[in-house]
Amino acid sequence: DLVLPAARQHLRRLEELHLGRNKINSLAGLAGLPALRVLGVASNRLRSLEGIEGLETLREVYADHNGIDSMGTLVRLERLHTLDLSANRLAAIECASLASLEELWLNTNPIATLSDVAQLSTLPVLKTIYLEGCPVSKLADYRQALLRLAPRLQQLDADMIPQS
């Protein structure tokens, strides 16, 4: 467990936890943090986000530079506003239940086709997405396809989208 059992009672009101660059390979033990809003676990040894699925108060997750290959454990995090899973092993976007998501950073993942990003159309308030460095970003119709999938985008990769 990440959190010692004796310390859990004292941490129940913890709102931010940053554990980057600690060689962590599991997020088991975070269930005892019911007020957690921001979780930073970048540059660890994570292969999944298992362990955060019950943290329904989370608004921001920074888990870039790990070995994560699925977004499936995020399905219950309906309040999630910002998600950074850059430089992982994601081959597709699994985000249909994340209706509050505004910022999504997935650059440098092996996301290759437009069908791999199709679930972006289910995100009603998505404003920013980064897919730069993913194979899909090299497709000829990448920009137009993303704007069709997510018409409210204000930023695609490093480019601001002119608003009409």
PDB file of C-alpha atoms in Angstrom:
ATOM      1  CA  ASP A   1       0.000   0.000   0.000  1.00  0.00           C
ATOM      2  CA  LEU A   2       1.081   3.566  -0.676  1.00  0.00           C
ATOM      3  CA  VAL A   3      -0.480   4.928   2.508  1.00  0.00           C
ATOM      4  CA  LEU A   4       0.385   3.372   5.835  1.00  0.00           C
ATOM      5  CA  PRO A   5      -2.742   2.055   7.599  1.00  0.00           C
ATOM      6  CA  ALA A   6      -1.971   4.013  10.797  1.00  0.00           C
ATOM      7  CA  ALA A   7      -1.687   7.281   8.828  1.00  0.00           C
ATOM      8  CA  ARG A   8      -4.925   6.909   6.871  1.00  0.00           C
ATOM      9  CA  GLN A   9      -7.147   8.581   9.464  1.00  0.00           C
ATOM     10  CA  HIS A  10      -4.929  11.679   9.432  1.00  0.00           C
ATOM     11  CA  LEU A  11      -4.957  11.832   5.632  1.00  0.00           C
ATOM     12  CA  ARG A  12      -8.719  11.597   5.055  1.00  0.00           C
ATOM     13  CA  ARG A  13      -8.873  15.336   4.269  1.00  0.00           C
ATOM     14  CA  LEU A  14      -5.864  15.317   1.950  1.00  0.00           C
ATOM     15  CA  GLU A  15      -6.773  17.083  -1.325  1.00  0.00           C
ATOM     16  CA  GLU A  16      -3.495  16.918  -3.290  1.00  0.00           C
ATOM     17  CA  LEU A  17      -0.928  14.149  -3.476  1.00  0.00           C
ATOM     18  CA  HIS A  18       2.183  14.343  -5.661  1.00  0.00           C
ATOM     19  CA  LEU A  19       4.291  11.182  -5.850  1.00  0.00           C
ATOM     20  CA  GLY A  20       6.232  11.675  -9.071  1.00  0.00           C
ATOM     21  CA  ARG A  21       9.579   9.954  -9.642  1.00  0.00           C
ATOM     22  CA  ASN A  22       9.319   7.473  -6.779  1.00  0.00           C
ATOM     23  CA  LYS A  23       9.564   4.135  -8.639  1.00  0.00           C
ATOM     24  CA  ILE A  24       5.971   3.325  -7.611  1.00  0.00           C
ATOM     25  CA  ASN A  25       4.509   0.303  -9.407  1.00  0.00           C
ATOM     26  CA  SER A  26       1.043   0.187  -7.789  1.00  0.00           C
ATOM     27  CA  LEU A  27      -1.600   2.641  -6.615  1.00  0.00           C
ATOM     28  CA  ALA A  28      -3.176   0.190  -4.182  1.00  0.00           C
ATOM     29  CA  GLY A  29      -3.916   1.867  -0.868  1.00  0.00           C
ATOM     30  CA  LEU A  30      -5.308   5.165  -2.123  1.00  0.00           C
ATOM     31  CA  ALA A  31      -8.914   4.241  -1.300  1.00  0.00           C
ATOM     32  CA  GLY A  32      -8.533   5.802   2.156  1.00  0.00           C
ATOM     33  CA  LEU A  33      -8.238   9.298   0.657  1.00  0.00           C
ATOM     34  CA  PRO A  34     -11.867  10.313   0.037  1.00  0.00           C
ATOM     35  CA  ALA A  35     -11.173  14.062  -0.394  1.00  0.00           C
ATOM     36  CA  LEU A  36      -8.353  13.695  -2.931  1.00  0.00           C
ATOM     37  CA  ARG A  37      -8.816  16.118  -5.855  1.00  0.00           C
ATOM     38  CA  VAL A  38      -5.346  16.143  -7.454  1.00  0.00           C
ATOM     39  CA  LEU A  39      -3.111  13.100  -7.937  1.00  0.00           C
ATOM     40  CA  GLY A  40       0.354  13.340  -9.455  1.00  0.00           C
ATOM     41  CA  VAL A  41       2.106  10.046 -10.163  1.00  0.00           C
ATOM     42  CA  ALA A  42       4.218  10.976 -13.187  1.00  0.00           C
ATOM     43  CA  SER A  43       7.461   9.202 -14.016  1.00  0.00           C
ATOM     44  CA  ASN A  44       6.939   6.078 -11.946  1.00  0.00           C
ATOM     45  CA  ARG A  45       6.705   2.411 -12.924  1.00  0.00           C
ATOM     46  CA  LEU A  46       2.938   2.131 -13.178  1.00  0.00           C
ATOM     47  CA  ARG A  47       1.408  -0.332 -15.642  1.00  0.00           C
ATOM     48  CA  SER A  48      -2.184   0.557 -14.723  1.00  0.00           C
ATOM     49  CA  LEU A  49      -4.218   3.078 -12.751  1.00  0.00           C
ATOM     50  CA  GLU A  50      -5.846   0.354 -10.709  1.00  0.00           C
ATOM     51  CA  GLY A  51      -6.387   1.679  -7.211  1.00  0.00           C
ATOM     52  CA  ILE A  52      -7.865   5.072  -8.111  1.00  0.00           C
ATOM     53  CA  GLU A  53     -11.215   3.879  -9.445  1.00  0.00           C
ATOM     54  CA  GLY A  54     -12.930   4.649  -6.118  1.00  0.00           C
ATOM     55  CA  LEU A  55     -11.533   8.184  -5.789  1.00  0.00           C
ATOM     56  CA  GLU A  56     -14.613   9.847  -7.243  1.00  0.00           C
ATOM     57  CA  THR A  57     -13.592  13.314  -5.997  1.00  0.00           C
ATOM     58  CA  LEU A  58     -10.542  13.390  -8.299  1.00  0.00           C
ATOM     59  CA  ARG A  59     -10.506  16.376 -10.660  1.00  0.00           C
ATOM     60  CA  GLU A  60      -6.921  16.153 -11.925  1.00  0.00           C
ATOM     61  CA  VAL A  61      -4.708  13.142 -12.616  1.00  0.00           C
ATOM     62  CA  TYR A  62      -1.123  13.472 -13.827  1.00  0.00           C
ATOM     63  CA  ALA A  63       0.211   9.997 -14.666  1.00  0.00           C
ATOM     64  CA  ASP A  64       2.467  10.750 -17.622  1.00  0.00           C
ATOM     65  CA  HIS A  65       5.696   8.850 -18.316  1.00  0.00           C
ATOM     66  CA  ASN A  66       4.661   5.456 -16.979  1.00  0.00           C
ATOM     67  CA  GLY A  67       3.743   2.204 -18.753  1.00  0.00           C
ATOM     68  CA  ILE A  68      -0.053   2.501 -18.560  1.00  0.00           C
ATOM     69  CA  ASP A  69      -1.885   0.685 -21.364  1.00  0.00           C
ATOM     70  CA  SER A  70      -5.565   1.253 -20.502  1.00  0.00           C
ATOM     71  CA  MET A  71      -7.860   4.056 -19.366  1.00  0.00           C
ATOM     72  CA  GLY A  72     -10.516   1.572 -18.201  1.00  0.00           C
ATOM     73  CA  THR A  73     -10.040   2.149 -14.473  1.00  0.00           C
ATOM     74  CA  LEU A  74     -11.049   5.807 -14.904  1.00  0.00           C
ATOM     75  CA  VAL A  75     -14.645   4.985 -15.836  1.00  0.00           C
ATOM     76  CA  ARG A  76     -16.140   6.074 -12.469  1.00  0.00           C
ATOM     77  CA  LEU A  77     -14.209   9.359 -12.225  1.00  0.00           C
ATOM     78  CA  GLU A  78     -17.009  11.505 -13.587  1.00  0.00           C
ATOM     79  CA  ARG A  79     -15.646  14.718 -12.007  1.00  0.00           C
ATOM     80  CA  LEU A  80     -12.279  14.414 -13.745  1.00  0.00           C
ATOM     81  CA  HIS A  81     -11.419  17.724 -15.403  1.00  0.00           C
ATOM     82  CA  THR A  82      -7.748  17.262 -16.357  1.00  0.00           C
ATOM     83  CA  LEU A  83      -6.031  14.021 -17.366  1.00  0.00           C
ATOM     84  CA  ASP A  84      -2.389  13.671 -18.397  1.00  0.00           C
ATOM     85  CA  LEU A  85      -1.446  10.212 -19.647  1.00  0.00           C
ATOM     86  CA  SER A  86       1.294  11.348 -22.031  1.00  0.00           C
ATOM     87  CA  ALA A  87       4.178   9.016 -22.797  1.00  0.00           C
ATOM     88  CA  ASN A  88       2.477   5.788 -21.779  1.00  0.00           C
ATOM     89  CA  ARG A  89       1.412   2.711 -23.782  1.00  0.00           C
ATOM     90  CA  LEU A  90      -2.158   3.660 -24.659  1.00  0.00           C
ATOM     91  CA  ALA A  91      -3.314   2.391 -28.053  1.00  0.00           C
ATOM     92  CA  ALA A  92      -6.843   3.818 -27.827  1.00  0.00           C
ATOM     93  CA  ILE A  93      -8.834   6.436 -25.957  1.00  0.00           C
ATOM     94  CA  GLU A  94     -11.366   4.986 -23.488  1.00  0.00           C
ATOM     95  CA  CYS A  95     -13.154   7.983 -22.044  1.00  0.00           C
ATOM     96  CA  ALA A  96     -16.888   7.778 -22.769  1.00  0.00           C
ATOM     97  CA  SER A  97     -17.893   8.247 -19.120  1.00  0.00           C
ATOM     98  CA  LEU A  98     -15.643  11.253 -18.451  1.00  0.00           C
ATOM     99  CA  ALA A  99     -18.226  13.921 -19.262  1.00  0.00           C
ATOM    100  CA  SER A 100     -16.467  16.643 -17.224  1.00  0.00           C
ATOM    101  CA  LEU A 101     -13.112  16.235 -18.963  1.00  0.00           C
ATOM    102  CA  GLU A 102     -11.784  19.521 -20.372  1.00  0.00           C
ATOM    103  CA  GLU A 103      -8.035  18.842 -20.687  1.00  0.00           C
ATOM    104  CA  LEU A 104      -6.682  15.582 -22.125  1.00  0.00           C
ATOM    105  CA  TRP A 105      -2.982  15.070 -22.740  1.00  0.00           C
ATOM    106  CA  LEU A 106      -2.139  11.836 -24.533  1.00  0.00           C
ATOM    107  CA  ASN A 107       0.882  12.837 -26.603  1.00  0.00           C
ATOM    108  CA  THR A 108       3.567  10.242 -27.325  1.00  0.00           C
ATOM    109  CA  ASN A 109       1.344   7.162 -27.036  1.00  0.00           C
ATOM    110  CA  PRO A 110       0.904   4.480 -29.734  1.00  0.00           C
ATOM    111  CA  ILE A 111      -2.566   5.755 -30.714  1.00  0.00           C
ATOM    112  CA  ALA A 112      -2.573   5.093 -34.451  1.00  0.00           C
ATOM    113  CA  THR A 113      -5.999   5.419 -36.095  1.00  0.00           C
ATOM    114  CA  LEU A 114      -9.009   7.708 -36.056  1.00  0.00           C
ATOM    115  CA  SER A 115     -11.124   4.864 -34.693  1.00  0.00           C
ATOM    116  CA  ASP A 116      -8.746   4.803 -31.688  1.00  0.00           C
ATOM    117  CA  VAL A 117      -9.806   8.375 -30.858  1.00  0.00           C
ATOM    118  CA  ALA A 118     -13.522   8.025 -31.709  1.00  0.00           C
ATOM    119  CA  GLN A 119     -14.638   8.280 -28.067  1.00  0.00           C
ATOM    120  CA  LEU A 120     -13.585  11.925 -28.051  1.00  0.00           C
ATOM    121  CA  SER A 121     -17.029  12.596 -29.510  1.00  0.00           C
ATOM    122  CA  THR A 122     -18.548  11.624 -26.137  1.00  0.00           C
ATOM    123  CA  LEU A 123     -16.776  14.449 -24.254  1.00  0.00           C
ATOM    124  CA  PRO A 124     -19.145  17.439 -24.292  1.00  0.00           C
ATOM    125  CA  VAL A 125     -16.795  19.983 -22.641  1.00  0.00           C
ATOM    126  CA  LEU A 126     -13.395  18.925 -23.994  1.00  0.00           C
ATOM    127  CA  LYS A 127     -11.374  22.070 -24.722  1.00  0.00           C
ATOM    128  CA  THR A 128      -7.787  20.842 -25.076  1.00  0.00           C
ATOM    129  CA  ILE A 129      -6.271  17.652 -26.434  1.00  0.00           C
ATOM    130  CA  TYR A 130      -2.663  16.780 -27.084  1.00  0.00           C
ATOM    131  CA  LEU A 131      -1.962  13.841 -29.398  1.00  0.00           C
ATOM    132  CA  GLU A 132       1.292  15.154 -30.843  1.00  0.00           C
ATOM    133  CA  GLY A 133       3.840  12.379 -31.185  1.00  0.00           C
ATOM    134  CA  CYS A 134       1.134   9.726 -31.609  1.00  0.00           C
ATOM    135  CA  PRO A 135       0.981   7.993 -35.004  1.00  0.00           C
ATOM    136  CA  VAL A 136      -2.603   9.289 -35.480  1.00  0.00           C
ATOM    137  CA  SER A 137      -1.299  12.877 -35.509  1.00  0.00           C
ATOM    138  CA  LYS A 138       0.580  12.134 -38.743  1.00  0.00           C
ATOM    139  CA  LEU A 139      -2.568  11.238 -40.713  1.00  0.00           C
ATOM    140  CA  ALA A 140      -3.398  13.674 -43.522  1.00  0.00           C
ATOM    141  CA  ASP A 141      -6.893  14.467 -42.193  1.00  0.00           C
ATOM    142  CA  TYR A 142      -5.933  14.428 -38.489  1.00  0.00           C
ATOM    143  CA  ARG A 143      -6.796  18.034 -37.651  1.00  0.00           C
ATOM    144  CA  GLN A 144     -10.127  18.067 -39.505  1.00  0.00           C
ATOM    145  CA  ALA A 145     -11.154  14.694 -38.064  1.00  0.00           C
ATOM    146  CA  LEU A 146     -10.393  15.785 -34.498  1.00  0.00           C
ATOM    147  CA  LEU A 147     -12.371  18.992 -34.948  1.00  0.00           C
ATOM    148  CA  ARG A 148     -15.329  16.945 -36.205  1.00  0.00           C
ATOM    149  CA  LEU A 149     -15.101  14.583 -33.230  1.00  0.00           C
ATOM    150  CA  ALA A 150     -14.681  17.383 -30.684  1.00  0.00           C
ATOM    151  CA  PRO A 151     -16.230  20.557 -32.100  1.00  0.00           C
ATOM    152  CA  ARG A 152     -15.722  22.560 -28.883  1.00  0.00           C
ATOM    153  CA  LEU A 153     -11.941  22.190 -28.960  1.00  0.00           C
ATOM    154  CA  GLN A 154     -10.050  25.380 -28.228  1.00  0.00           C
ATOM    155  CA  GLN A 155      -6.604  23.809 -28.478  1.00  0.00           C
ATOM    156  CA  LEU A 156      -5.306  20.878 -30.528  1.00  0.00           C
ATOM    157  CA  ASP A 157      -1.748  20.010 -29.622  1.00  0.00           C
ATOM    158  CA  ALA A 158       0.148  23.322 -29.434  1.00  0.00           C
ATOM    159  CA  ASP A 159      -2.279  25.114 -31.785  1.00  0.00           C
ATOM    160  CA  MET A 160      -5.089  27.324 -30.599  1.00  0.00           C
ATOM    161  CA  ILE A 161      -8.327  26.829 -32.568  1.00  0.00           C
ATOM    162  CA  PRO A 162      -9.951  30.029 -33.826  1.00  0.00           C
ATOM    163  CA  GLN A 163     -13.433  30.318 -32.318  1.00  0.00           C
ATOM    164  CA  SER A 164     -16.264  31.361 -34.614  1.00  0.00           C
TER     165      SER A 164
END
